[in-house]
Coordinates of C-alpha atoms and ligand atoms in Angstrom, one line a residue:
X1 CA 8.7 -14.0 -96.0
X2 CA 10.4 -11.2 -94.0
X3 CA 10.8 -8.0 -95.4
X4 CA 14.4 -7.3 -94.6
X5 CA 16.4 -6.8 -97.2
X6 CA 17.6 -10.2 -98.8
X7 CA 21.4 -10.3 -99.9
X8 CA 23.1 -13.5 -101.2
X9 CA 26.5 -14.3 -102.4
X10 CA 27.5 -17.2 -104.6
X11 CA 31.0 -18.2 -104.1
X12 CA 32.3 -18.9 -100.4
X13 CA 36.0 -18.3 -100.8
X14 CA 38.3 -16.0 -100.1
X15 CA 36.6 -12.8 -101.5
X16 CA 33.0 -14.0 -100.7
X17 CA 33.1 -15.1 -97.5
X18 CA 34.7 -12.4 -95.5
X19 CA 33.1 -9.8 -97.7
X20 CA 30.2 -10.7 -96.6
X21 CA 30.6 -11.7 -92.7
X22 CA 31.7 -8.1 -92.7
X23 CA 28.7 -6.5 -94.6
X24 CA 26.4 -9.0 -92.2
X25 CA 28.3 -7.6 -89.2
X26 CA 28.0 -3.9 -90.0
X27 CA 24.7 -4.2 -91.3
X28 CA 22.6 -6.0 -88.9
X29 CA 19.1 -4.9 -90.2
X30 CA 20.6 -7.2 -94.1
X31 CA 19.8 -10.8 -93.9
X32 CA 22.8 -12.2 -96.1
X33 CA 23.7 -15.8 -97.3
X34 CA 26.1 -17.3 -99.0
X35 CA 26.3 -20.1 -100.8
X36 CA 28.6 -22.7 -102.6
X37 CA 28.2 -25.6 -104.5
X38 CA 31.4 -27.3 -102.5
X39 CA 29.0 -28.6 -99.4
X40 CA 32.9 -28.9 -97.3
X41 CA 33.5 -25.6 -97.9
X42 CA 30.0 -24.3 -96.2
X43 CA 30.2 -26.9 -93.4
X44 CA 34.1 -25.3 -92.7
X45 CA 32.4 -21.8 -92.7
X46 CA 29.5 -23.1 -90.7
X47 CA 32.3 -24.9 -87.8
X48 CA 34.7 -23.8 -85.7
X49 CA 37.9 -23.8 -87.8
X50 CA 36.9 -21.6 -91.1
X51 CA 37.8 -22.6 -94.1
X52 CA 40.2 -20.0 -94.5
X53 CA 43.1 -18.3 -92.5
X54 CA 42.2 -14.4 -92.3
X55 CA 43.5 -12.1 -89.3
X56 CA 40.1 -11.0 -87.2
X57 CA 37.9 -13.0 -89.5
X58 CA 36.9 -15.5 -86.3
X59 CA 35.4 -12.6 -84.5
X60 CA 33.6 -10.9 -87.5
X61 CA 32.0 -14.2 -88.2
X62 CA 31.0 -15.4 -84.7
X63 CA 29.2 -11.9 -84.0
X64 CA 27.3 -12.3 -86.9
X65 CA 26.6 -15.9 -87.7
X66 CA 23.2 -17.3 -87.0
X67 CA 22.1 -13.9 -86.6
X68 CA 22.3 -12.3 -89.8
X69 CA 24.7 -14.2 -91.3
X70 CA 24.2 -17.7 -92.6
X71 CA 26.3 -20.1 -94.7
X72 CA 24.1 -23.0 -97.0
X73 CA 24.4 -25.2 -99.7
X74 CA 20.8 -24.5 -100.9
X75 CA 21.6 -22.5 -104.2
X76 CA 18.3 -22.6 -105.8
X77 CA 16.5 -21.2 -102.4
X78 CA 19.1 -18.8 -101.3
X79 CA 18.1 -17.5 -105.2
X80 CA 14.7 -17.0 -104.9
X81 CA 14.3 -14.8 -102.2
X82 CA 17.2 -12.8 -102.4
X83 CA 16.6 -8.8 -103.9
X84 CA 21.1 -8.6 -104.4
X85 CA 23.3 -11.5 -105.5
X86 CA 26.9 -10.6 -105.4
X87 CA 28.9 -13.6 -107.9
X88 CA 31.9 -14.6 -106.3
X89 CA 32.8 -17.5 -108.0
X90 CA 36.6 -18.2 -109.4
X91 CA 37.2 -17.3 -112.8
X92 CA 40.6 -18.8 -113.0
X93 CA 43.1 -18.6 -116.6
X94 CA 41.8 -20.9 -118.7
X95 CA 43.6 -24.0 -119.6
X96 CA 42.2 -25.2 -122.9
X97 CA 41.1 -24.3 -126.2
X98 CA 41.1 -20.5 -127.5
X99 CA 42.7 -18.0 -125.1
X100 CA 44.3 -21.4 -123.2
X101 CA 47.2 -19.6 -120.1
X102 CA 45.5 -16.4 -121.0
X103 CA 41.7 -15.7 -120.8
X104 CA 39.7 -16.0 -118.4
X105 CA 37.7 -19.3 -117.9
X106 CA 34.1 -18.2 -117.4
X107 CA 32.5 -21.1 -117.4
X108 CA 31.1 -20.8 -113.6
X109 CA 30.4 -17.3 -113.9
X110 CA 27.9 -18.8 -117.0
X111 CA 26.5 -21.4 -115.1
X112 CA 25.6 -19.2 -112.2
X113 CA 24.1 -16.9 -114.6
X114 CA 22.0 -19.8 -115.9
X115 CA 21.2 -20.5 -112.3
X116 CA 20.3 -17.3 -111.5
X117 CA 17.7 -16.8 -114.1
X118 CA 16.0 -20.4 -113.5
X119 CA 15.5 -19.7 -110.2
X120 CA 14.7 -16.0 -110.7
X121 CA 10.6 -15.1 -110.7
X122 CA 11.2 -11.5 -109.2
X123 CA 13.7 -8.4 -110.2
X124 CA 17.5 -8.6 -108.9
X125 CA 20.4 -6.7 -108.5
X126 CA 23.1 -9.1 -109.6
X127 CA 26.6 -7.9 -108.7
X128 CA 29.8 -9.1 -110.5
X129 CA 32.4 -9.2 -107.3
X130 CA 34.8 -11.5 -109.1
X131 CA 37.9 -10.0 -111.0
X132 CA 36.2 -10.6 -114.9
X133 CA 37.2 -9.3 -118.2
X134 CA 36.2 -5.8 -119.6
X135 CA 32.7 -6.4 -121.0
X136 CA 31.3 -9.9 -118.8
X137 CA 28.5 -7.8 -117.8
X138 CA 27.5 -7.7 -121.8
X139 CA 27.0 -11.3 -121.4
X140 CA 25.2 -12.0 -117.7
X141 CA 22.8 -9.4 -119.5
X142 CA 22.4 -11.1 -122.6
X143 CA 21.9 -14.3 -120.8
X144 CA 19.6 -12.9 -117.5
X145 CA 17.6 -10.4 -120.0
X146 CA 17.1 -12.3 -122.5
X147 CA 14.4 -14.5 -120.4
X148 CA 10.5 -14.4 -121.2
X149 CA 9.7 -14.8 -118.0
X150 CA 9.1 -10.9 -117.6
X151 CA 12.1 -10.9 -114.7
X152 CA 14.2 -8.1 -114.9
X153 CA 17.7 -7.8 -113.8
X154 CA 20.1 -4.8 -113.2
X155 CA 23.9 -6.2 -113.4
X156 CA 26.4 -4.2 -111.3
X157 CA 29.9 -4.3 -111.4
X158 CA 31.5 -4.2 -107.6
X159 CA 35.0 -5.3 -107.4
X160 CA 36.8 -5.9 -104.3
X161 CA 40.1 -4.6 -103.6
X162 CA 40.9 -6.3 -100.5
X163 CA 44.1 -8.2 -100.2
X164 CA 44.7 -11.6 -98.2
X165 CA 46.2 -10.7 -95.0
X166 CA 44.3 -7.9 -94.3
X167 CA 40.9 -8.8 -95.7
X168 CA 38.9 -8.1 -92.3
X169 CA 40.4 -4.1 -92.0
X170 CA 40.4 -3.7 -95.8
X171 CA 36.5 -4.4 -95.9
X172 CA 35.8 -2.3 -92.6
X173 CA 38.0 0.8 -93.6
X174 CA 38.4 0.8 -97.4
X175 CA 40.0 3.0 -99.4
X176 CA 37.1 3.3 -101.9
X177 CA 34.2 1.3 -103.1
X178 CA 33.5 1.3 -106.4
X179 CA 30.2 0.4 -108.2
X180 CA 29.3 0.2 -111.7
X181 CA 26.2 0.5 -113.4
X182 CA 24.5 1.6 -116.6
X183 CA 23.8 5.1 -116.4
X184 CA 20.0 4.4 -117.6
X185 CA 17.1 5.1 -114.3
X186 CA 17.1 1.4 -113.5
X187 CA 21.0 1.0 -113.6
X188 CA 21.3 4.2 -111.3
X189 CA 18.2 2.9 -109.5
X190 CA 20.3 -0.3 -108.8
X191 CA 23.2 1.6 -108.4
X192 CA 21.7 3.6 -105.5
X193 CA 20.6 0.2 -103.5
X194 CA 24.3 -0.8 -103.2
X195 CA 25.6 2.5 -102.3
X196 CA 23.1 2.1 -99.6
X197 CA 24.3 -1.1 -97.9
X198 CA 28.1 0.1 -98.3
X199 CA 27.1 3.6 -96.4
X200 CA 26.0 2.0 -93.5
X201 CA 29.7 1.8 -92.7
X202 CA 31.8 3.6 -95.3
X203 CA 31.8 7.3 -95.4
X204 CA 29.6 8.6 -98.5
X205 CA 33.0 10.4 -100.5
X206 CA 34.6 6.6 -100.5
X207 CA 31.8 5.1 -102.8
X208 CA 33.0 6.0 -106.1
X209 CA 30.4 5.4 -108.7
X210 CA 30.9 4.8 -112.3
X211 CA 29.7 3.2 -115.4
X212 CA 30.0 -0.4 -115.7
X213 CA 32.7 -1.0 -117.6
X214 CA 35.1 1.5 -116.0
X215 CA 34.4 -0.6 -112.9
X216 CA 35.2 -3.7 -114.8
X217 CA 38.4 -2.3 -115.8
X218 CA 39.7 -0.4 -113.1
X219 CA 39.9 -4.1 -110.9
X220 CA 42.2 -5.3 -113.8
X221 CA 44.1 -1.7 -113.9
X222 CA 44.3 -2.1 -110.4
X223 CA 46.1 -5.4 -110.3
X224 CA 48.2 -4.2 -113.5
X225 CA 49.6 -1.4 -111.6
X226 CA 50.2 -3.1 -108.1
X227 CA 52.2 -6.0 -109.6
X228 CA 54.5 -3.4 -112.2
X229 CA 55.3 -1.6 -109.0
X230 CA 56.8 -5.3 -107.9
X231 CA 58.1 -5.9 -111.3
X232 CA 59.7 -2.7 -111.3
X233 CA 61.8 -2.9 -108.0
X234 CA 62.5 -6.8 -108.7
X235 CA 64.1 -5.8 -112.1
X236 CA 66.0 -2.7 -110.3
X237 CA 67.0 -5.6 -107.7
X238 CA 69.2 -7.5 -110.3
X239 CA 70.7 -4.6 -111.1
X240 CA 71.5 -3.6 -107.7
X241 CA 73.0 -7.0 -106.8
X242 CA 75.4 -5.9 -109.9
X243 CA 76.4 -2.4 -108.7
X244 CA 76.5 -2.9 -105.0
X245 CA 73.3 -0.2 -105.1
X246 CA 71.3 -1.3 -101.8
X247 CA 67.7 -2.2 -103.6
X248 CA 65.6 -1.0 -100.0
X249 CA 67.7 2.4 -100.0
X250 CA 66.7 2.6 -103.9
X251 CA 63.2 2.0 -102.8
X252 CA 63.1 4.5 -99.9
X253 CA 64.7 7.4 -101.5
X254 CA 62.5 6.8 -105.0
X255 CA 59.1 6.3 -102.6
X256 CA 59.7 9.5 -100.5
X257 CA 58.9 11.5 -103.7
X258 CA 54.6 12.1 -103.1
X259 CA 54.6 11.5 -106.6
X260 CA 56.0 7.8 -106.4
X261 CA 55.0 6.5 -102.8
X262 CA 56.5 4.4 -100.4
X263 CA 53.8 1.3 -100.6
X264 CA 54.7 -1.7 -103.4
X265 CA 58.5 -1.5 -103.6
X266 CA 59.5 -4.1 -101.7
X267 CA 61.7 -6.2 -103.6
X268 CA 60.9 -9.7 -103.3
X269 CA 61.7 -13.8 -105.0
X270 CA 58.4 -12.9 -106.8
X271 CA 54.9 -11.6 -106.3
X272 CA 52.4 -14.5 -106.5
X273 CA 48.6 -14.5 -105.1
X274 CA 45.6 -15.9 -107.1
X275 CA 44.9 -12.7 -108.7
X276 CA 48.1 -10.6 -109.9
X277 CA 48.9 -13.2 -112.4
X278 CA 45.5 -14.2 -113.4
X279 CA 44.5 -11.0 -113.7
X280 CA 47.3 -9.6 -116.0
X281 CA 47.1 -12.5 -118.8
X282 CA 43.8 -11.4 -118.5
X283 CA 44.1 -8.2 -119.4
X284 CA 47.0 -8.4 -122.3
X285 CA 44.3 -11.0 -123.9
X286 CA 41.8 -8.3 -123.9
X287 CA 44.2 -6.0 -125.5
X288 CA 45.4 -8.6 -127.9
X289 CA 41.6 -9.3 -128.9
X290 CA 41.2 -5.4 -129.9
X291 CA 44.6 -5.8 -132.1
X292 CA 46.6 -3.6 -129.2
X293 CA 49.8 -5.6 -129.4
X294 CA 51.5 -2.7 -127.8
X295 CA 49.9 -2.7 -124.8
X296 CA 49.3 -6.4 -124.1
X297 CA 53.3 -6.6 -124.8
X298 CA 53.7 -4.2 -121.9
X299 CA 51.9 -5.5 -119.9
X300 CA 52.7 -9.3 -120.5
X301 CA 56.4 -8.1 -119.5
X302 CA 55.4 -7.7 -116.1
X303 CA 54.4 -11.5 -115.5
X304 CA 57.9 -12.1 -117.5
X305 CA 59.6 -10.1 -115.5
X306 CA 58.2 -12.2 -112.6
X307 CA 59.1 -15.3 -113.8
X308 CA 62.5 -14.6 -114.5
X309 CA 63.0 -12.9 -110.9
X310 CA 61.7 -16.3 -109.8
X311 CA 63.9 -18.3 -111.5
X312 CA 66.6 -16.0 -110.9
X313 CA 66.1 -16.7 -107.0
X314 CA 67.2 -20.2 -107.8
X315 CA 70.0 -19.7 -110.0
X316 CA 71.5 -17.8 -107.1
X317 CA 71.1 -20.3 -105.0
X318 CA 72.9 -22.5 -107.4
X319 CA 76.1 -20.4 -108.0
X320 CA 76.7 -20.1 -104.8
X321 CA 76.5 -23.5 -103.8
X322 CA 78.8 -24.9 -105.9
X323 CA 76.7 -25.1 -108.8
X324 CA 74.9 -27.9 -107.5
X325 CA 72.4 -28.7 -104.8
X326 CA 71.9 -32.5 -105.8
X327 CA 71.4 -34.3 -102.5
X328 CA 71.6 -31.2 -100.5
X329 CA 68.9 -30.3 -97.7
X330 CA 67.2 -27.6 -98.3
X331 CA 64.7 -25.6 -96.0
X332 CA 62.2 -22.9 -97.5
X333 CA 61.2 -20.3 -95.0
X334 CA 57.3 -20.1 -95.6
X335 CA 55.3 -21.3 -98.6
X336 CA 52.3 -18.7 -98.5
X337 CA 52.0 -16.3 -101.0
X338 CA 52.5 -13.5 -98.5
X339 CA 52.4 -13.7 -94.6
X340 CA 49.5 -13.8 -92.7
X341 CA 47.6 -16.5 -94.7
X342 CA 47.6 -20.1 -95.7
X343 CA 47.1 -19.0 -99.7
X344 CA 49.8 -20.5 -101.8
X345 CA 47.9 -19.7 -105.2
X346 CA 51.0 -18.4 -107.4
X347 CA 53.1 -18.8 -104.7
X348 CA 56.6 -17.9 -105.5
X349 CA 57.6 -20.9 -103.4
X350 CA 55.9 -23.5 -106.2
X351 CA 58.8 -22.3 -108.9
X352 CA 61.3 -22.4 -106.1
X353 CA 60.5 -25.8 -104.8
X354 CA 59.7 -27.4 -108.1
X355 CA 62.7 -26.0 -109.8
X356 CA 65.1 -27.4 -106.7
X357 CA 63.7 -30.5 -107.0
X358 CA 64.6 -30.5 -110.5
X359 CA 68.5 -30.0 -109.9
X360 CA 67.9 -33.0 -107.0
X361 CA 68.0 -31.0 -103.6
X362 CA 65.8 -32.8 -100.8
X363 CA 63.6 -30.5 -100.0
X364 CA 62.0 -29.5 -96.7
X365 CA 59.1 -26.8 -96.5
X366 CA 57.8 -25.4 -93.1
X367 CA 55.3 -22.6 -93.0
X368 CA 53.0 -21.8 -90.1
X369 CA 49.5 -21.9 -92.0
X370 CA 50.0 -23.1 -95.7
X371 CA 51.6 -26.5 -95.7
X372 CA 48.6 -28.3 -96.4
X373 CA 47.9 -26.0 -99.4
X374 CA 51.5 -26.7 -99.8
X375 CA 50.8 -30.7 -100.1
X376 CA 48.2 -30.1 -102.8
X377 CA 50.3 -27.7 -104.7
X378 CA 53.6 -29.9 -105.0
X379 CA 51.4 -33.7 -104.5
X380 CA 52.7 -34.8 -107.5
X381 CA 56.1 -34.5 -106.0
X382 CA 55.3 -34.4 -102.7
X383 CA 57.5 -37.9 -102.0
X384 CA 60.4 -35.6 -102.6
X385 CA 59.6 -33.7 -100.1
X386 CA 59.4 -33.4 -96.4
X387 CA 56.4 -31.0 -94.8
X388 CA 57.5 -29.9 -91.4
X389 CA 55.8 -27.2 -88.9
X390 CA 58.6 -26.6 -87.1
X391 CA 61.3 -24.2 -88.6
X392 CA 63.9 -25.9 -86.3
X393 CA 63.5 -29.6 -87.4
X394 CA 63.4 -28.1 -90.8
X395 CA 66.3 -26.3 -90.6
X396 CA 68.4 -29.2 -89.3
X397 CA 71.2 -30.9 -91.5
X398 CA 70.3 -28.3 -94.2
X399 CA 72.6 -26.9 -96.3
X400 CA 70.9 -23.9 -97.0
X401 CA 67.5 -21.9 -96.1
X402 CA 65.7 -19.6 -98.2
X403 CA 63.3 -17.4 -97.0
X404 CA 60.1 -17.5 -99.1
X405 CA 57.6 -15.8 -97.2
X406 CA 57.9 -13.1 -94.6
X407 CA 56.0 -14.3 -91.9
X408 CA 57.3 -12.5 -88.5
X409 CA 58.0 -15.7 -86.7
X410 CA 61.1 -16.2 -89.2
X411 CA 62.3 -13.1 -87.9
X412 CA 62.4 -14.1 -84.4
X413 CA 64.2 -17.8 -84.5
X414 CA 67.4 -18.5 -82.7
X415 CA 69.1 -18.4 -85.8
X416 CA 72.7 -19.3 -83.6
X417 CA 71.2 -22.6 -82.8
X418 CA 69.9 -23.0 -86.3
X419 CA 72.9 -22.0 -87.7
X420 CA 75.0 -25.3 -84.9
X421 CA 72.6 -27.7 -86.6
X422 CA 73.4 -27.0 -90.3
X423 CA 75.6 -28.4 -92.8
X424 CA 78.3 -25.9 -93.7
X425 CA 79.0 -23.9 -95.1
X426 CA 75.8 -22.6 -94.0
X427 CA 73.8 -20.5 -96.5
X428 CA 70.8 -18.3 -96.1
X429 CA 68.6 -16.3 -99.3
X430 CA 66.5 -14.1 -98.0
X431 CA 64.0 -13.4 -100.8
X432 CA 61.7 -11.0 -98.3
X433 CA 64.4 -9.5 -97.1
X434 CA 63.3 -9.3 -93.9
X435 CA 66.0 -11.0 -91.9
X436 CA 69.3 -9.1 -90.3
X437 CA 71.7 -9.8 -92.4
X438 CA 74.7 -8.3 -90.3
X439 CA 73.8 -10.4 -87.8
X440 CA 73.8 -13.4 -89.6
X441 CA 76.7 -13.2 -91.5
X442 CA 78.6 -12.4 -88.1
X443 CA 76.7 -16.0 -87.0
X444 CA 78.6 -17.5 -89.7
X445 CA 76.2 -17.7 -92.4
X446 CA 76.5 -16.8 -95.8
X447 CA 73.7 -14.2 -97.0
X448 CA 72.1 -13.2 -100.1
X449 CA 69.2 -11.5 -99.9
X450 CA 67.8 -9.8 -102.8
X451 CA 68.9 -6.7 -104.6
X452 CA 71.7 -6.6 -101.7
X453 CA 75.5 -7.1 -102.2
X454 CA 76.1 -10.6 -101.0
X455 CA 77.9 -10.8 -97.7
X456 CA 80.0 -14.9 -97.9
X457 CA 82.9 -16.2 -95.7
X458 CA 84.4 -18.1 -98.3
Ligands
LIG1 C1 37.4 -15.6 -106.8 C2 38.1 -15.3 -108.1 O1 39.2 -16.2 -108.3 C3 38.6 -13.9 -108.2 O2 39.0 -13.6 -109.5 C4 37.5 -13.0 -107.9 O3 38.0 -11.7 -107.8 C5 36.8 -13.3 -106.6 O4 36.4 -14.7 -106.6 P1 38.3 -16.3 -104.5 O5 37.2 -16.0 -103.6 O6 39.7 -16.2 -103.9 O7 38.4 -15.4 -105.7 O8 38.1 -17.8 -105.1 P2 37.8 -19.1 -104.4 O9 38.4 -19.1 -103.0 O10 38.2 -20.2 -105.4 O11 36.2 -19.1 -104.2 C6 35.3 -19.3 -105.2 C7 34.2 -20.2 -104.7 O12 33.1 -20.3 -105.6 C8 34.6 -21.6 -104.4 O13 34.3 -21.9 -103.0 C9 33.7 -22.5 -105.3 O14 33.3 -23.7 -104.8 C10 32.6 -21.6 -105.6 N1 31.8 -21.9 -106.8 C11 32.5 -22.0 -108.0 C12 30.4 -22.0 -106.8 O15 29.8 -21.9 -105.7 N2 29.8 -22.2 -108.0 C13 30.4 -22.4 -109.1 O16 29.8 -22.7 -110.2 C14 31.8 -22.3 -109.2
LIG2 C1 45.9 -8.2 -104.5 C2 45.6 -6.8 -104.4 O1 46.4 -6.1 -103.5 C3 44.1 -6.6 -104.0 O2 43.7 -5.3 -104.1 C4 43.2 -7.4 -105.0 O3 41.9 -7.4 -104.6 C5 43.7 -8.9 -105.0 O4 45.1 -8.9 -105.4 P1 46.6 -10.1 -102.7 O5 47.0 -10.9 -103.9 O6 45.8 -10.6 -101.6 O7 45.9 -8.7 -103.2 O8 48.0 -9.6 -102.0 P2 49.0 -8.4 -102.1 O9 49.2 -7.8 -100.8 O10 48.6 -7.4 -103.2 O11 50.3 -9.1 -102.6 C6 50.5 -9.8 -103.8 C7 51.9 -10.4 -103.9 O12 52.8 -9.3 -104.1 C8 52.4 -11.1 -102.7 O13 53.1 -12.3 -103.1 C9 53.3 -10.2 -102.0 O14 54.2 -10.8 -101.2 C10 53.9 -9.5 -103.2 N1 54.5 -8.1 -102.9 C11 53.6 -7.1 -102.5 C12 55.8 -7.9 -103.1 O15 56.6 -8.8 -103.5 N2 56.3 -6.6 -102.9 C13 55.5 -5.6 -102.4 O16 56.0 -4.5 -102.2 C14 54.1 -5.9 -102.2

């Protein structure tokens, strides 16, 4: 066996896999696998179109690949000889039983435990990289510890804070790292070996260290605070589209305060993502569990408050169409979550498009990298709707367009030529915000975007 340093990761998605193409490529002198029990999912990673749509990812994986890097469906091996496992495996809202559209489902997170330890027959670090609730790494002790095989493990808690879009600059230039441990020798001792990897590239003052359960906690804080920032302009946005206040101008002149900050206020249809959500039902079912109705009602209002702005996107589209959109064409701009990715996890889009084809409206859905997450998310009423790459096609014979996701090619169409072949009146609902709205009303459309006085011909 060679006596570099051994790192695996269990869990190729979106977290594991380019977390650790970019510790392989800034580390060259770490041998790291990762592996996955979906045998598609390593074959993608080990081919030439990756499993997943990430900005710069390509490059960071073909330096590294074969070299240091390798992807592998052996489990059990990959185990065995590794000193680090980071766990990166999905620990979605559970669906059944106690804590059912709440909790979090930790089922694989306790089966890789279990896997761990029957494979184990030398010390780890295991490292919880997966969004889990205050406390997991009670249980992946109880369960690894309580072995009589004389193996020891040290559990770490190492959340990741990138975001989809930007995963390959988040993990190169973070903001801060943050590792958990016990504060006992071995935990710091385990502690140390992490910090170690992560310095080879980030500079020392960005490793934050802390005890394990703050580490736990502050991922879910995180998360909690990111999305109330969204919830917080989307509920000022009704209001402005009440008052003829400008929401962007509320947002600019409340961010320009240090105290506030420009970053998270952009009104939107909706914040979606597999994590935000997830993530706060998560946390008000923790605080529920301690008997802290307070704050779980708080922060439970802030996935509310995302619904409703969801559905409010809709009812907008409604009123202004008559009331009706039965046997009307409708195009929605982007189905991603956000731009730059294929993601449609929480996507706003799925309310939209499911609640449209509820009041009848044919529906047409382009998107330059997510309709076939698209298909999957909507297959149950995917006859009812047409999938189209091109925004052109899509836009044709439509009544109206709404923009879901604000990916810069919608901001560059020929929106006069879109605007010849529509059905008029001609409506567009901008729910990114990112279009010109001047300049489309002067087209002839009629515009709503959101948290913006509505500018209509008739
Ligand atoms: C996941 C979690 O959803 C998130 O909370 C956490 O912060 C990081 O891990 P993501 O990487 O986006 O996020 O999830 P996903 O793309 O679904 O990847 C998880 C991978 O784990 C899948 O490829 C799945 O096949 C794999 N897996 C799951 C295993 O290898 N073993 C299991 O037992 C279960
Ligand atoms: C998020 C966190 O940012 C990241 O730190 C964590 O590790 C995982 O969850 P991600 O879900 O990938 O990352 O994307 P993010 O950029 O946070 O966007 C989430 C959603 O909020 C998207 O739908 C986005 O469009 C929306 N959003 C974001 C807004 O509507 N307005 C904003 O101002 C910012």
């Amino acid at each position: 066996m060679s006596n570099r340093t051994q790192i695996l990761c269990i869990g190729a998605g979106y977290v594991g896999g380019p977390t650790m193409a970019v510790i392989a490529d800034k580390c060259p002198h770490l041998d790291v696998t990762v592996v996955d029990i979906n045998a598609g999912r390593i074959a993608a990673w080990n081919g030439d179109t990756l499993p997943i749509y990430e900005p710069g990812l390509d490059e960071v994986v073909r330096r590294a690949r074969g070299r240091n890097l390798f992807f592998s469906t052996d489990i059990e091996g990959g185990i065995r000889k590794a000193e680090i496992i980071f766990v990166s495996v999905n620990t979605p809202t559970k669906t059944f039983g106690q804590g059912a559209g709440c909790a979090a489902d930790l089922q694989y997170w306790e089966l890789t435990a279990r896997q761990i330890l029957a494979h184990s027959t030398s010390h780890k670090i295991v490292v919880e990289k997966s969004t889990l609730p205050v406390r997991t790494a009670e249980a992946m002790e109880r369960i690894l510890n309580g072995n009589d095989k004389g193996v020891r493990f040290d559990v770490l808690s190492n959340p990741e804070f990138l975001a989809e879009g930007t995963a390959v600059k988040d993990l190169e230039q973070p903001d801060r790292v943050l590792i958990g441990s016990h504060e006992t020798p071995e935990g710091v001792a385990a502690r140390k070996a992490l910090v170690d990897v992560y310095t080879t590239w980030v500079p020392r003052e960005r490793v934050i260290e802390s005890n394990l359960w703050s580490a736990e906690l502050s991922k879910l804080t995180a998360n909690a605070f990111l999305a109330q920032r969204i919830s917080s302009i989307n509920a000022i946005s009704a209001l402005c589209e009440k008052t003829e206040a400008d929401v962007d101008e509320v947002a600019y002149a409340i961010g320009t305060d240090s105290r506030i900050g420009p970053r998270f206020l952009k009104a939107s249809v909706g914040f979606g993502g597999s994590c935000f959500r997830k993530d706060i039902l998560n946390l008000v079912y923790i605080c529920r569990s301690y008997g802290l109705d307070a704050p779980a009602d708080y922060w439970e209002s802030v996935v509310n408050m995302n619904d409703w702005q969801q559905a409010r996107f809709v009812q907008t589209m409604l009123a202004s169409m008559f009331n009706t959109v039965a046997g009307k064409r409708i195009a929605l701009f982007g189905f991603a979550f956000k731009a730059d990715t294929g993601d449609t996890r929480e996507s706003p889009g799925i309310a939209v498009a499911r609640q449209l084809i509820e009041e009848h409206a044919r529906v047409v859905i382009t998107d330059p990298q997510a309709l076939d997450n698209a298909k999957v998310d909507l297959k149950d009423v995917s006859r009812e709707i047409v999938f189209e790459p091109d925004p052109y096609k899509a836009a044709a014979g439509a009544h109206a367009i709404a923009v879901i996701t604000e990916w810069t090619l919608f901001k560059t169409l020929d929106y006069e030529r879109i605007f010849r072949a529509m059905e008029k009146p001609a409506s567009i609902f901008d729910g990114r915000n990112i279009l010109d709205r001047q300049k489309l009303f002067e087209i002839g459309f009629n515009v709503f975007a959101i948290g913006k006085r509505p500018l209509k011909h008739f």
